[in-house]
CSV table of C-alpha atoms in Angstrom, one decimal:
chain,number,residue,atom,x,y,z
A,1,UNK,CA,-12.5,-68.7,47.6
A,2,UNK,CA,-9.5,-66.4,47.4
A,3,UNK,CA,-9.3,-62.9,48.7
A,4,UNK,CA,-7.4,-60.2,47.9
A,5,UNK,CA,-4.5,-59.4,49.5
A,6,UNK,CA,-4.0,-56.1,50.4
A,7,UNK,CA,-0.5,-54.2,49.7
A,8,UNK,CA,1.9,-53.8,51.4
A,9,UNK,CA,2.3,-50.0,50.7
A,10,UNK,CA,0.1,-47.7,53.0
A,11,UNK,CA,-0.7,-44.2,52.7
A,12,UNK,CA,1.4,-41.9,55.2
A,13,UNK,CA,0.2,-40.3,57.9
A,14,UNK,CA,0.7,-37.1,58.4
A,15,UNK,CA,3.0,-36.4,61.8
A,16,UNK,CA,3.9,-33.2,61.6
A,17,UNK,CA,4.1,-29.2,59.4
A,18,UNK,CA,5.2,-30.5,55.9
A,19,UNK,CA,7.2,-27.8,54.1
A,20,UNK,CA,6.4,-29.7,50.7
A,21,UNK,CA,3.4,-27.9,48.7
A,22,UNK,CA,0.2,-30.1,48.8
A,23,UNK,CA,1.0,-31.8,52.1
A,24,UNK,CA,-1.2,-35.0,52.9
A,25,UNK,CA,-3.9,-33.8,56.0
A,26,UNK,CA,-5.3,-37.1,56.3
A,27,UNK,CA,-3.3,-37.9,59.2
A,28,UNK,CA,-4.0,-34.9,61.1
A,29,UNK,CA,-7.8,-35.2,60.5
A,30,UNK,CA,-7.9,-39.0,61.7
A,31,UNK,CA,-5.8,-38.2,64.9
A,32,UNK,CA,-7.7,-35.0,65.8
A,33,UNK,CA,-11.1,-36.7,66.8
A,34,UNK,CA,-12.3,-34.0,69.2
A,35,UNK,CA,-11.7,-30.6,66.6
A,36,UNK,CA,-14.9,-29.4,65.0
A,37,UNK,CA,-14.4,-28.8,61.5
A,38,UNK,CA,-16.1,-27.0,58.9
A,39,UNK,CA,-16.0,-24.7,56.2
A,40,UNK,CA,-14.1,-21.9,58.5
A,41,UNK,CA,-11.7,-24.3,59.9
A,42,UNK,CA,-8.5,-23.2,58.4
A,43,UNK,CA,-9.3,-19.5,59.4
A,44,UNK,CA,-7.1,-19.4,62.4
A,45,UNK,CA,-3.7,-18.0,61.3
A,46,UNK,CA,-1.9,-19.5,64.6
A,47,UNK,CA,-2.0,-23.0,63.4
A,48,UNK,CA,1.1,-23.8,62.0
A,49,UNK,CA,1.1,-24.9,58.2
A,50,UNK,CA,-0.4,-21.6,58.1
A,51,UNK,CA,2.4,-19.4,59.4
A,52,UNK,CA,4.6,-21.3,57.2
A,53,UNK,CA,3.2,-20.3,54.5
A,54,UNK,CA,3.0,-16.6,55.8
A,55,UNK,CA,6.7,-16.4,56.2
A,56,UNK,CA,7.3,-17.5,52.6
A,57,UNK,CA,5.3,-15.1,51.0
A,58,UNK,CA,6.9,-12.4,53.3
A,59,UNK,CA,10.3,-14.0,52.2
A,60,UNK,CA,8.9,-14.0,48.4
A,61,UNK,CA,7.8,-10.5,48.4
A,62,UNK,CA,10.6,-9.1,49.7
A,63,UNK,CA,13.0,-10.4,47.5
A,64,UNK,CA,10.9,-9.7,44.6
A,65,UNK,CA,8.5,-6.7,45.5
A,66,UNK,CA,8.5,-5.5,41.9
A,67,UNK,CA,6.3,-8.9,40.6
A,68,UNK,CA,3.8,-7.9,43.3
A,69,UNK,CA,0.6,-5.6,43.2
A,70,UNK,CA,1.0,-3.0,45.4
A,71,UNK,CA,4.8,-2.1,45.2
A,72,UNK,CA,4.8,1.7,45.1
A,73,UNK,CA,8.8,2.0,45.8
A,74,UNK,CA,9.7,5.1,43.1
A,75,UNK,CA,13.3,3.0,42.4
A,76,UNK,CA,12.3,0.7,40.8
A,77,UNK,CA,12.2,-0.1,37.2
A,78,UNK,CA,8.6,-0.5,35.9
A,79,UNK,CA,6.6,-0.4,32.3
A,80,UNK,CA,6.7,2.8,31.6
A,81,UNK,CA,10.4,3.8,32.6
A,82,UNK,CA,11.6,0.3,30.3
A,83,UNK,CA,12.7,1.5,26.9
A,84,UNK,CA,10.2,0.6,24.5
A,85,UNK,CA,11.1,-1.6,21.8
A,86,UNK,CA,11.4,-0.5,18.1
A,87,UNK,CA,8.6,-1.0,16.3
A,88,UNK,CA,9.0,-2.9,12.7
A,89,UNK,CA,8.6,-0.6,9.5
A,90,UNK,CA,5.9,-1.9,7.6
A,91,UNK,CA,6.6,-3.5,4.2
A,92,UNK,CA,4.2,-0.7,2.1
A,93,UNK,CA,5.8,2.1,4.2
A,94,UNK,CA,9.3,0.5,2.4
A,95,UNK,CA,7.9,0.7,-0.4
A,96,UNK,CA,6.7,3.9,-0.7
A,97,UNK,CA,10.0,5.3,-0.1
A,98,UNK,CA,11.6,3.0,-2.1
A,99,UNK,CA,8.9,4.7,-4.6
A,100,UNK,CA,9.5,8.2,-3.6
A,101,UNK,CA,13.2,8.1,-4.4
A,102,UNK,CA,12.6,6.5,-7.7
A,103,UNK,CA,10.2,9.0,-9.1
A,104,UNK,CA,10.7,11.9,-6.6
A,105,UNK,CA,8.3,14.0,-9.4
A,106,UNK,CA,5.7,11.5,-9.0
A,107,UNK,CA,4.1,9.0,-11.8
A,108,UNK,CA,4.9,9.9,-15.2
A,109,UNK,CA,2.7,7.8,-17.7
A,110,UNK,CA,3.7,8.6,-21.6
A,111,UNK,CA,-0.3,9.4,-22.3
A,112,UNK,CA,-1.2,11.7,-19.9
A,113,UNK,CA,-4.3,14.1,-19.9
A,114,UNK,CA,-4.1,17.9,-19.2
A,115,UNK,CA,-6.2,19.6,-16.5
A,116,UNK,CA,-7.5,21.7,-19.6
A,117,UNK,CA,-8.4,18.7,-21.5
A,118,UNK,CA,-10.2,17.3,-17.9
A,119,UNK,CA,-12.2,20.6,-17.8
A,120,UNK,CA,-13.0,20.3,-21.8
A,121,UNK,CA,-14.4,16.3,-21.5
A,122,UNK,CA,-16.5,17.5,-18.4
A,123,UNK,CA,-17.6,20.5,-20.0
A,124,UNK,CA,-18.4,18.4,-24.0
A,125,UNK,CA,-20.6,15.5,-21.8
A,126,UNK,CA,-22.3,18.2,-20.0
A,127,UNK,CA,-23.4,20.1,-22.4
A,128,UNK,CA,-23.9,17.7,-25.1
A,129,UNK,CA,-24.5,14.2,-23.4
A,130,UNK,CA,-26.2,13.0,-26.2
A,131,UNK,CA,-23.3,13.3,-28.4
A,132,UNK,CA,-20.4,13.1,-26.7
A,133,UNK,CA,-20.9,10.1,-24.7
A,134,UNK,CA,-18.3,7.8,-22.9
A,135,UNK,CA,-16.9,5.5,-26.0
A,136,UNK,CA,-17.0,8.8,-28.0
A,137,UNK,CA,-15.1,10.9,-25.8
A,138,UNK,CA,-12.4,8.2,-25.2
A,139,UNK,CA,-12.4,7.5,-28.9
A,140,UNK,CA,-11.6,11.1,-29.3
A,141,UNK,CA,-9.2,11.7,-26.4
A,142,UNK,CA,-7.4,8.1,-27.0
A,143,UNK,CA,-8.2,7.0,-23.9
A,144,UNK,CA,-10.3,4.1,-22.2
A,145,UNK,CA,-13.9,4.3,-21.5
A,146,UNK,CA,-12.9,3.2,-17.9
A,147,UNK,CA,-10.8,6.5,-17.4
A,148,UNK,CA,-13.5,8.8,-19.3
A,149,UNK,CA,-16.1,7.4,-16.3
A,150,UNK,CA,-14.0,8.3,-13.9
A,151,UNK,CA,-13.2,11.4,-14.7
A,152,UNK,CA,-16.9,12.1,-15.5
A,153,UNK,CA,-17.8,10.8,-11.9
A,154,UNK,CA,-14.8,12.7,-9.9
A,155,UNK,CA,-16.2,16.2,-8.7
A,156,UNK,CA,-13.1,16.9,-7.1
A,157,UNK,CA,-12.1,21.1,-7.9
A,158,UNK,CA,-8.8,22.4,-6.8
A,159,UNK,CA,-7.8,25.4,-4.8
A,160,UNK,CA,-5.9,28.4,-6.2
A,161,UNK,CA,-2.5,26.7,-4.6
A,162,UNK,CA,-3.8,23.7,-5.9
A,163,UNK,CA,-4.4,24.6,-9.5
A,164,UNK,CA,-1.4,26.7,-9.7
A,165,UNK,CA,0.9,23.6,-8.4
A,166,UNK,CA,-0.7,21.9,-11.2
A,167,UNK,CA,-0.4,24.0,-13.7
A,168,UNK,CA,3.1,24.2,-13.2
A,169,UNK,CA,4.0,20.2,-12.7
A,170,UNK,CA,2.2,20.1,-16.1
A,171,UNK,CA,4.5,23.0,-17.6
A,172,UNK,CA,7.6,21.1,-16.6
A,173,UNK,CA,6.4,17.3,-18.1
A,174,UNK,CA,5.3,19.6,-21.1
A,175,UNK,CA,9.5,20.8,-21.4
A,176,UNK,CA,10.8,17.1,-20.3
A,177,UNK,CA,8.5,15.7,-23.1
A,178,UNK,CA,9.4,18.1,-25.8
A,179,UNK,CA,13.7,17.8,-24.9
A,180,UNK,CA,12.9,14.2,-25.3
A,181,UNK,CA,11.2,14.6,-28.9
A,182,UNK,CA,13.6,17.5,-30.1
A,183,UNK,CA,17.0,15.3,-29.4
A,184,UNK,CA,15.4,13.0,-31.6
A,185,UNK,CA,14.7,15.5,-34.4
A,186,UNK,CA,10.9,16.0,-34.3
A,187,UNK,CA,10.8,19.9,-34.5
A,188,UNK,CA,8.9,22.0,-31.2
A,189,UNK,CA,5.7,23.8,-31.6
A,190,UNK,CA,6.2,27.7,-31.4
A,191,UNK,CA,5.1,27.9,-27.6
A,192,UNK,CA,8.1,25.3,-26.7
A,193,UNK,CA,10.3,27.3,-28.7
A,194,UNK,CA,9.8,30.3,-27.5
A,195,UNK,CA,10.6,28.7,-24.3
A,196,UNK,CA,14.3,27.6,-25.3
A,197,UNK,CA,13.7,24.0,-26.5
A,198,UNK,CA,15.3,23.6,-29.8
A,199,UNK,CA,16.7,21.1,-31.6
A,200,UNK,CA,19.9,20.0,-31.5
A,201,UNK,CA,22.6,22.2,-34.0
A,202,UNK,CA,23.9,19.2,-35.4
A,203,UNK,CA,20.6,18.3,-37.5
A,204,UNK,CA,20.7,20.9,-39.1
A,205,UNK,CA,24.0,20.1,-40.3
A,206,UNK,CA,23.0,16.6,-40.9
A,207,UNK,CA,19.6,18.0,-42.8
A,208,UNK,CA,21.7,20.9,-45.2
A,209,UNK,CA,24.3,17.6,-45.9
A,210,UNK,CA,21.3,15.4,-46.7
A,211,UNK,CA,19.6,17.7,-48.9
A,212,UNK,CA,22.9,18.2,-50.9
A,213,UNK,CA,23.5,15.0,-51.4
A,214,UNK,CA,19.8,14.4,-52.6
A,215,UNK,CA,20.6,17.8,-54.9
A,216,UNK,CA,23.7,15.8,-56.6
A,217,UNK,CA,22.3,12.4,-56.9
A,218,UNK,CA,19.6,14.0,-58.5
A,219,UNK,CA,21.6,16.1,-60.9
A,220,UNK,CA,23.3,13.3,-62.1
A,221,UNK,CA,19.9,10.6,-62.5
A,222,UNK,CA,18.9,13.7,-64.8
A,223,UNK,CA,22.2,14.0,-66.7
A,224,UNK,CA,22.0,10.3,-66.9
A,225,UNK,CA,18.8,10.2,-69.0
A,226,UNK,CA,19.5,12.8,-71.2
A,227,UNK,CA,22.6,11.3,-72.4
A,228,UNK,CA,20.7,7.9,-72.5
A,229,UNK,CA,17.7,9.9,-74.7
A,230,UNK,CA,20.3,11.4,-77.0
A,231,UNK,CA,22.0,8.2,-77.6
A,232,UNK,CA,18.4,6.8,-78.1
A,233,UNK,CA,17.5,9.6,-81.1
A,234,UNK,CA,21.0,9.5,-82.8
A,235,UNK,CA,20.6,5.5,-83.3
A,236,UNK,CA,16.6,6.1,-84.7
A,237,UNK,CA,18.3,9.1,-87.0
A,238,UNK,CA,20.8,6.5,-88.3
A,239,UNK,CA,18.4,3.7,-89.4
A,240,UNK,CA,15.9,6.6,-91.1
């Protein structure tokens, strides 16, 4: 029957202090038959892998006392003394201002309602639910039923600043609107006029040429048929 050999390569026994971390004991513990040990056996500082170890940490913390607990020196550098690093703008904080600068008046949708015509749907449903009713008043106001709800569920009243602020925005979109329709020739109620928006001077160029040139085209249709009506009666007076 064959046995096993046993190899060649034994475990080392330790001789000595090793300054490599995780030294092997096993040595020491096989040679020191007569030492008592137990779970307070490595206590006593004055064996020697211990003070070893002692000296390094020393060495350690002094040349880096700022990566320890503890370090109270006042020179040097810590957390709060570091320059803190700028924080990242967030993307809908971009595009807000990206927002802002575009439309610096806010939103302006073409069909827009007036805080007097607010006030008049609230005031209508309240007073007559029965027949002013959502599809009614948004029939009405040319609106969606989705925005009459809304502004039947908001109970939101503004201050005097408030209401005075909104009264004016809603004076200027009323000017920005009306410029806009009087360039293009539409002619401005009497309360825009009164406020300086007129049309432009050259329609009513264009409009006095225009009606001339209707007047003469006219003028000469007419002469036109009377000369074809005469020539019609002189030819019937021939054959009679």
């Amino acid at each position: 029957m064959l046995r096993r050999q046993k190899s060649p390569l034994r475990r080392p026994r330790y001789d000595g202090p090793s300054t490599q971390r995780g030294g092997n004991y096993s040595g020491q513990r096989a040679g020191a038959k007569n030492q008592q040990w137990g779970p307070k056996s490595f206590q006593n500082r004055e064996q020697k892998p211990f003070q070893d170890r002692q000296q390094k940490w020393s060495q350690n913390r002094e040349q880096k006392p700022g990566l320890h607990k503890g370090s109270s020196d006042p020179g040097e550098p810590t957390s709060a003394s570091q320059p803190e690093k700028k924080k990242e703008v967030e993307d809908w904080r971009i595009q807000k201002e990206m927002l802002k600068a575009k439309f610096p008046d806010g939103w302006k949708p073409i069909k827009r309602l007036s805080p007097d015509a607010l006030a008049g749907i609230r005031a209508l449903n309240a007073q007559f639910p029965d027949i002013y009713t959502t599809s009614t008043l948004a029939a009405k106001f040319e609106v969606s039923p989705e925005n009459i709800r809304r502004i039947l569920k908001s109970h939101w009243q503004p201050s005097v600043d408030e209401e005075q602020s909104r009264q004016e925005r809603w004076h200027r979109r009323g000017m920005q609107i009306w410029e806009k329709k009087a360039a293009l020739g539409v002619k401005p109620p009497r309360k825009w006029r009164a406020e300086g928006i007129t049309r432009d001077p050259r329609y009513h160029d264009r409009r006095r040429a225009r009606i001339q040139r209707d007047k003469v085209w006219e003028e000469e249709e007419t002469n036109k048929y009377r000369a074809y009506r005469e020539g019609l009666q002189k030819a019937a007076g021939k054959v009679v």
